[in-house]
Amino acid sequence: MATSSRRPEHTPHTIVKADALSSARAIPAGATVPGAASALTSAGVPPLPALTLRQVQYFVALAHSRSFTQAAHALSVTQPALTAAIRQIEFLLGGRLFERSAHRLTLTEAGATILPLAERLLNAARGTFDDMTSTFTLQAQTVRIGFIPSVAARLLPVLGSLRDAHPNVRFALSDLPNSELVAALARGEIDLGVGIRDQADEAGHAASAEGFRCDDLFDDEIVLVARHDDPLASGGSVTWSQLTERDLAVFVRGNVSDSLQRTGGSQNLRLEPKYRMEYTEPLYALVRSGLALAILPRLYTLHLHDPALVALDVVAPRVTRTVALMSLVGKERGPQVSACRDWIAEHLAT
C-alpha cells in the first residue's frame, strides 16, 4: 500500500533522523547539513523529504492515544510542541490527518490510510538502527521472527542449526496468534512469520494479499486426543460423525474452531465445541478427566508422552491447515533476513 505526499518547494531539505528512537546523537530539529542538499542534487541523488522520524512518531503516538495530553506525556514533550509538530506534518503531507472537536479526536480517512505506513516506517527504522549498532558490538544482524505456538517444536531446531552454521545471525522471537502474526508482519514489527495460510480465515486471506509473500512449508493435520481407555481409542482413527454426541474441547484462539464448524457444515454434522481453553495443559486435563475430547493440530501432539492419552487421526474427511513462511515482498532489511528465509524454507518444508 502506498500514498503520495506533497512537499512545498520552499521547504528546506533536512536529514531524516531518529532522535526519538535511538540513543545516538541527532541533528537538531529543523537543522540542515551545509551543502548536503546541493551535494545530493549534483550527484543525481534525490534529496530526502523534510519529514523527520520524530514527527512520524508523534503522529503514531497521537493516532493511538487520540489525546494530545496523553500523547504529549508519553512522548515527554509539551502539548504545544506536539500540536505544532502535527500541524507541520499535515502541512508537509498536504492534508489533515485528524478531525478535531471539543471532546473528540479522530483520524481522517487519509490519516487512517497513512497510519500503517507510518508504523511500518518506524519499525523498519528501529530494526535498522539496531542493525547499525550491532555491526559494532555483536558483528551480527538480528532477524525478527514471529511464529504461531504450535510450530515451535519444528521451527526452533531449524533456527538452532542455522545459528550453528552462521554464528553472526541472531534472532528476536515472538510467539503470536495467527491474526496478530500477520498484523505484526504488515506493520514491519517482524521480518518473517511462520503461520497459517487459510483463505477462509481473515488473517490467512490477508497474508495472501498483494505485498505478502507466502511460501507453503507443510500441511498440519487436525487430530483427536482421547483417553487411552475411551471406546474411540480402540481403533487407529475416528470419523467426524462419531464425534457428534461427544463433548469437544478446542483452543480459544486459532482457526481450529472455524475448521470444525466448516467441516460440520459440509458434512451436515453438529460439531460445536463445549470447552475453549487458552493453553495445552488445561486442554489435556479435560481429556484426562473424561470431560471432553480434544480437537487440535497434530503439531501440538509431537511431544505428547502421556500414557493416559492417545492421538488419533480424524477421517472422512481429513482436515488439514497449511503452514506457510510469510514475508513482505521486497522488504528484507538485509542479506541475513533473506538467508534466514531461504534456510527456513529449505529445512522446514516437507
C-alpha atoms as one frame of an Amber mdcrd trajectory, in Angstrom:
protein
   0.000   0.000   0.000   1.390   3.394  -0.862   0.381   7.018  -0.528   1.617
  10.186  -2.087   2.967  13.227  -0.304   3.241  16.834  -1.450   6.196  18.987
  -0.386   6.272  22.775  -0.911   9.260  23.747  -2.993  10.409  26.351  -0.465
  10.716  23.801   2.342  14.405  23.117   3.155  15.625  19.555   2.841  16.710
  18.070   6.169  18.252  14.790   7.098  15.697  12.188   8.194  16.783  11.494
  11.766  15.885   9.079  14.502  16.472  11.110  17.669  13.278   9.768  19.268
  14.166   6.163  18.501  17.899   5.894  19.122  20.362   6.957  21.744  22.708
   8.197  19.028  23.356  11.942  18.832  20.893  13.525  16.384  20.833  16.663
  14.254  18.722  19.384  15.987  15.153  19.708  14.770  14.917  21.895  11.705
  18.666  21.940  11.113  20.269  21.213   7.779  23.650  19.860   6.838  25.571
  22.595   4.999  25.866  21.741   1.359  24.143  18.382   1.801  21.144  19.114
  -0.406  23.224  20.648  -3.168  25.717  17.780  -2.993  22.961  15.213  -3.283
  21.338  17.075  -6.147  24.585  17.485  -8.054  25.278  13.776  -7.580  21.910
  12.893  -9.082  20.542  11.529  -5.775  17.088  12.865  -4.862  17.044  14.721
  -1.520  15.178  13.279   1.454  11.832  14.810   2.441  11.681  17.243   5.328
   9.542  14.876   7.433  11.525  13.524  10.396  11.182  10.219  12.220  10.396
  12.133  15.402   7.424  13.762  13.670   6.278  10.371  12.396   6.494   9.024
  15.949   4.418  11.967  17.205   1.719  11.175  14.653   1.623   7.468  15.539
   1.506   8.173  19.278  -1.368  10.627  18.860  -3.221   8.305  16.491  -3.184
   5.544  19.119  -3.957   7.657  22.199  -6.438  10.029  20.488  -5.463  12.549
  23.163  -2.946  15.376  22.866  -2.466  15.341  26.644  -1.774  11.604  26.861
   0.423  11.543  23.756   2.475  14.535  24.925   3.013  12.865  28.305   4.077
   9.569  26.692   6.485  11.406  24.385   7.851  13.669  27.161   7.074  16.839
  25.219   4.789  19.762  25.859   1.337  19.773  24.370   2.009  22.944  22.325
   5.116  21.286  20.868   3.092  18.230  19.897   0.345  20.381  18.374   2.902
  22.324  16.342   4.538  19.096  15.147   1.216  17.641  13.965   0.418  20.849
  12.077   3.843  20.690  10.419   3.260  17.066   9.383  -0.121  17.943   7.895
   1.475  20.860   6.039   4.240  18.660   4.623   1.877  15.872   3.571  -0.686
  18.280   2.170  -3.812  17.441   4.149  -5.466  16.925   7.516  -4.673  13.778
   9.467  -7.076  14.359  12.374 -10.586  15.654  12.811 -10.725  17.770  15.947
 -13.756  18.669  18.053 -14.257  19.857  21.612 -14.378  16.354  23.082 -13.162
  14.031  20.357 -10.121  13.430  18.177 -10.417  11.024  15.249  -8.340  10.106
  12.232  -9.381  11.379   8.839  -9.626   8.876   6.000  -6.157   9.938   4.870
  -4.839   9.638   8.424  -6.186   6.104   8.755  -4.504   5.187   5.460  -1.167
   6.719   6.467  -1.074   5.208   9.986   0.046   1.656   8.989   2.632   3.148
   6.638   3.983   5.312   9.459   4.077   2.332  11.835   5.958   0.284   9.266
   8.460   3.124   8.750   9.138   3.406  12.493   9.520  -0.329  12.956  11.855
  -0.558   9.972  13.883   2.343  11.378  14.160   0.679  14.786  15.347  -2.545
  13.186  17.836  -0.690  11.002  19.281   1.267  13.925  19.631  -1.973  15.895
  21.493  -3.474  12.948  23.790  -0.454  12.757  24.585  -0.738  16.456  25.119
  -4.491  16.357  27.567  -4.023  13.487  29.987  -2.529  16.023  29.004  -4.589
  19.055  27.925  -8.106  18.096  29.092  -8.038  14.484  25.686  -9.563  13.752
  22.219  -8.767  12.495  19.082  -9.683  14.408  16.327 -11.313  12.358  12.884
 -10.786  13.896  10.745 -13.905  13.531   7.159 -14.438  14.640   5.506 -17.840
  14.747   2.329 -19.494  15.938   2.982 -21.538  19.116   2.222 -24.912  17.549
   5.161 -24.728  15.101   7.776 -24.080  17.804   8.778 -27.742  18.128   9.667
 -27.911  14.432  10.867 -24.342  13.809  13.252 -23.791  16.725  15.566 -26.728
  15.926  15.842 -25.356  12.380  16.831 -21.943  13.758  19.335 -23.644  16.062
  21.023 -25.315  13.109  21.039 -22.001  11.244  22.814 -20.272  14.129  25.386
 -23.080  14.266  26.059 -22.650  10.551  26.026 -18.834  10.661  27.121 -17.571
  14.111  26.734 -13.930  13.050  22.933 -14.244  12.863  20.821 -13.500  15.948
  17.087 -13.939  16.450  14.328 -11.964  18.149  11.484 -14.471  18.519   7.790
 -13.879  19.244   5.027 -16.478  19.528   1.764 -14.946  18.357  -1.750 -15.965
  17.346  -2.054 -16.122  13.574  -4.056 -12.890  13.278  -1.514 -10.957  15.355
   1.327 -12.561  13.415   0.024 -11.300  10.082  -0.677  -7.842  11.532   2.828
  -7.600  13.035   4.343  -8.530   9.685   2.255  -5.915   7.886   3.407  -3.242
  10.370   7.047  -4.206   9.912   7.457  -5.336  13.539   8.807  -8.707  12.399
  10.773  -9.719   9.309   9.424 -13.242   8.876   6.351 -15.076  10.064   5.586
 -18.792  10.231   1.827 -19.182  10.423  -1.297 -20.492   8.757  -2.337 -19.654
   5.217  -6.068 -20.246   5.115  -8.161 -18.348   2.577 -11.269 -18.939   4.698
  -9.596 -17.207   7.647  -9.393 -13.407   7.699  -5.722 -13.362   8.717  -4.839
 -16.078   6.226  -6.621 -14.188   3.468  -4.701 -11.016   4.361  -1.416 -12.939
   4.173  -2.278 -13.933   0.604  -2.911 -10.326  -0.446  -0.684  -8.236  -2.677
   2.561  -7.259  -0.964   2.819 -10.505   1.008   4.973 -13.445   0.044   3.794
 -16.854   1.273   5.894 -19.975   0.783   3.967 -23.100   1.770   6.032 -25.320
   4.091   3.864 -28.299   5.042   0.323 -29.391   5.908  -0.629 -29.907   9.537
  -3.477 -32.352  10.130  -6.241 -31.848  12.684  -6.350 -34.811  15.107  -8.271
 -36.032  18.139  -6.761 -36.570  21.597  -8.684 -39.037  23.765  -8.100 -41.069
  26.905  -6.421 -44.386  26.171  -9.424 -46.238  27.652 -12.021 -44.306  25.630
 -14.068 -46.563  23.301 -12.899 -44.469  20.343  -9.255 -45.197  21.154  -9.522
 -48.864  20.182  -9.057 -48.016  16.508  -6.328 -46.045  14.802  -8.724 -43.374
  13.586 -12.216 -41.946  14.054 -14.708 -40.221  11.765 -16.244 -36.842  12.357
 -19.691 -38.414  12.579 -18.531 -40.373  15.651 -17.897 -37.089  17.464 -21.330
 -35.510  17.146 -22.563 -36.845  20.503 -19.348 -36.141  22.409 -18.236 -33.033
  24.292 -15.355 -31.425  22.389 -12.626 -29.028  23.525 -10.525 -26.718  21.350
  -8.161 -23.797  21.811  -9.874 -20.464  22.315  -7.500 -18.939  19.738  -6.501
 -20.124  16.298  -8.529 -21.431  13.406  -9.305 -24.976  14.586 -12.739 -23.949
  15.829 -13.532 -22.388  12.446 -12.292 -25.518  10.673 -14.526 -27.596  12.921
 -17.578 -25.562  12.007 -16.775 -25.662   8.289 -16.270 -29.425   8.413 -19.510
 -29.945  10.314 -21.393 -27.748   7.854 -20.033 -29.564   4.818 -20.929 -32.961
   6.318 -24.280 -31.890   7.831 -22.913 -32.681  11.294 -23.254 -30.755  14.525
 -19.697 -30.181  15.733 -19.857 -27.441  18.341 -17.036 -27.195  20.929 -18.210
 -27.153  24.533 -14.894 -26.043  26.042 -12.378 -23.485  24.804  -9.001 -23.432
  26.539  -6.110 -20.980  26.315  -3.254 -23.444  26.891  -2.350 -27.023  26.085
  -2.232 -28.428  29.620  -5.826 -27.431  30.566  -6.956 -28.915  27.249  -5.262
 -32.222  28.052  -6.582 -32.082  31.631 -10.134 -32.006  30.270  -9.381 -35.179
  28.347  -7.702 -36.928  31.297 -10.724 -36.191  33.474 -13.091 -37.663  30.901
 -14.939 -34.369  30.457 -14.138 -33.920  26.779 -12.235 -34.999  23.686  -9.687
 -32.518  22.347  -9.527 -31.393  18.726  -6.201 -29.785  17.883  -3.406 -29.656
  15.282  -1.066 -32.631  15.169   1.894 -30.320  15.818   0.756 -29.981  19.429
   0.987 -33.753  19.910   4.595 -34.155  18.753   5.763 -34.274  22.364   2.701
 -35.862  23.895   4.219 -38.566  26.104   1.309 -39.114  28.469   0.363 -42.808
  28.765  -3.169 -41.746  29.700  -3.725 -40.002  26.366  -3.623 -41.045  22.726
  -3.711 -39.040  19.474  -5.994 -40.391  16.742  -6.432 -39.496  13.086  -9.801
 -37.985  12.170 -11.010 -39.061   8.738 -13.985 -38.732   6.415 -12.731 -36.160
   5.611  -9.190 -35.470   6.733  -8.839 -31.794   7.659  -5.507 -30.015   7.310
  -4.156 -26.496   7.577  -1.251 -25.118   5.558   1.762 -23.799   7.466   3.492
 -21.088   5.438   6.547 -18.855   5.665   5.400 -15.245   5.302   7.309 -12.085
   4.479   6.761  -8.747   2.777   7.752  -8.582  -0.873  10.953  -6.600  -1.328
  11.103  -5.507   2.330  14.115  -7.513   3.546  16.298  -5.420   5.874  19.460
  -7.131   4.733  21.073 -10.286   3.389  20.732 -12.074   6.747  16.934 -11.846
   6.562  16.890 -13.268   3.043  19.328 -16.022   4.029  17.214 -16.886   7.081
  14.055 -17.074   4.969  15.765 -19.355   2.458  17.135 -21.576   5.241  13.728
 -21.992   6.877  12.086 -22.731   3.525  14.699 -25.366   2.739  14.841 -27.116
   6.111  11.230 -26.842   7.302   9.372 -27.615   4.086   8.207 -31.194   3.562
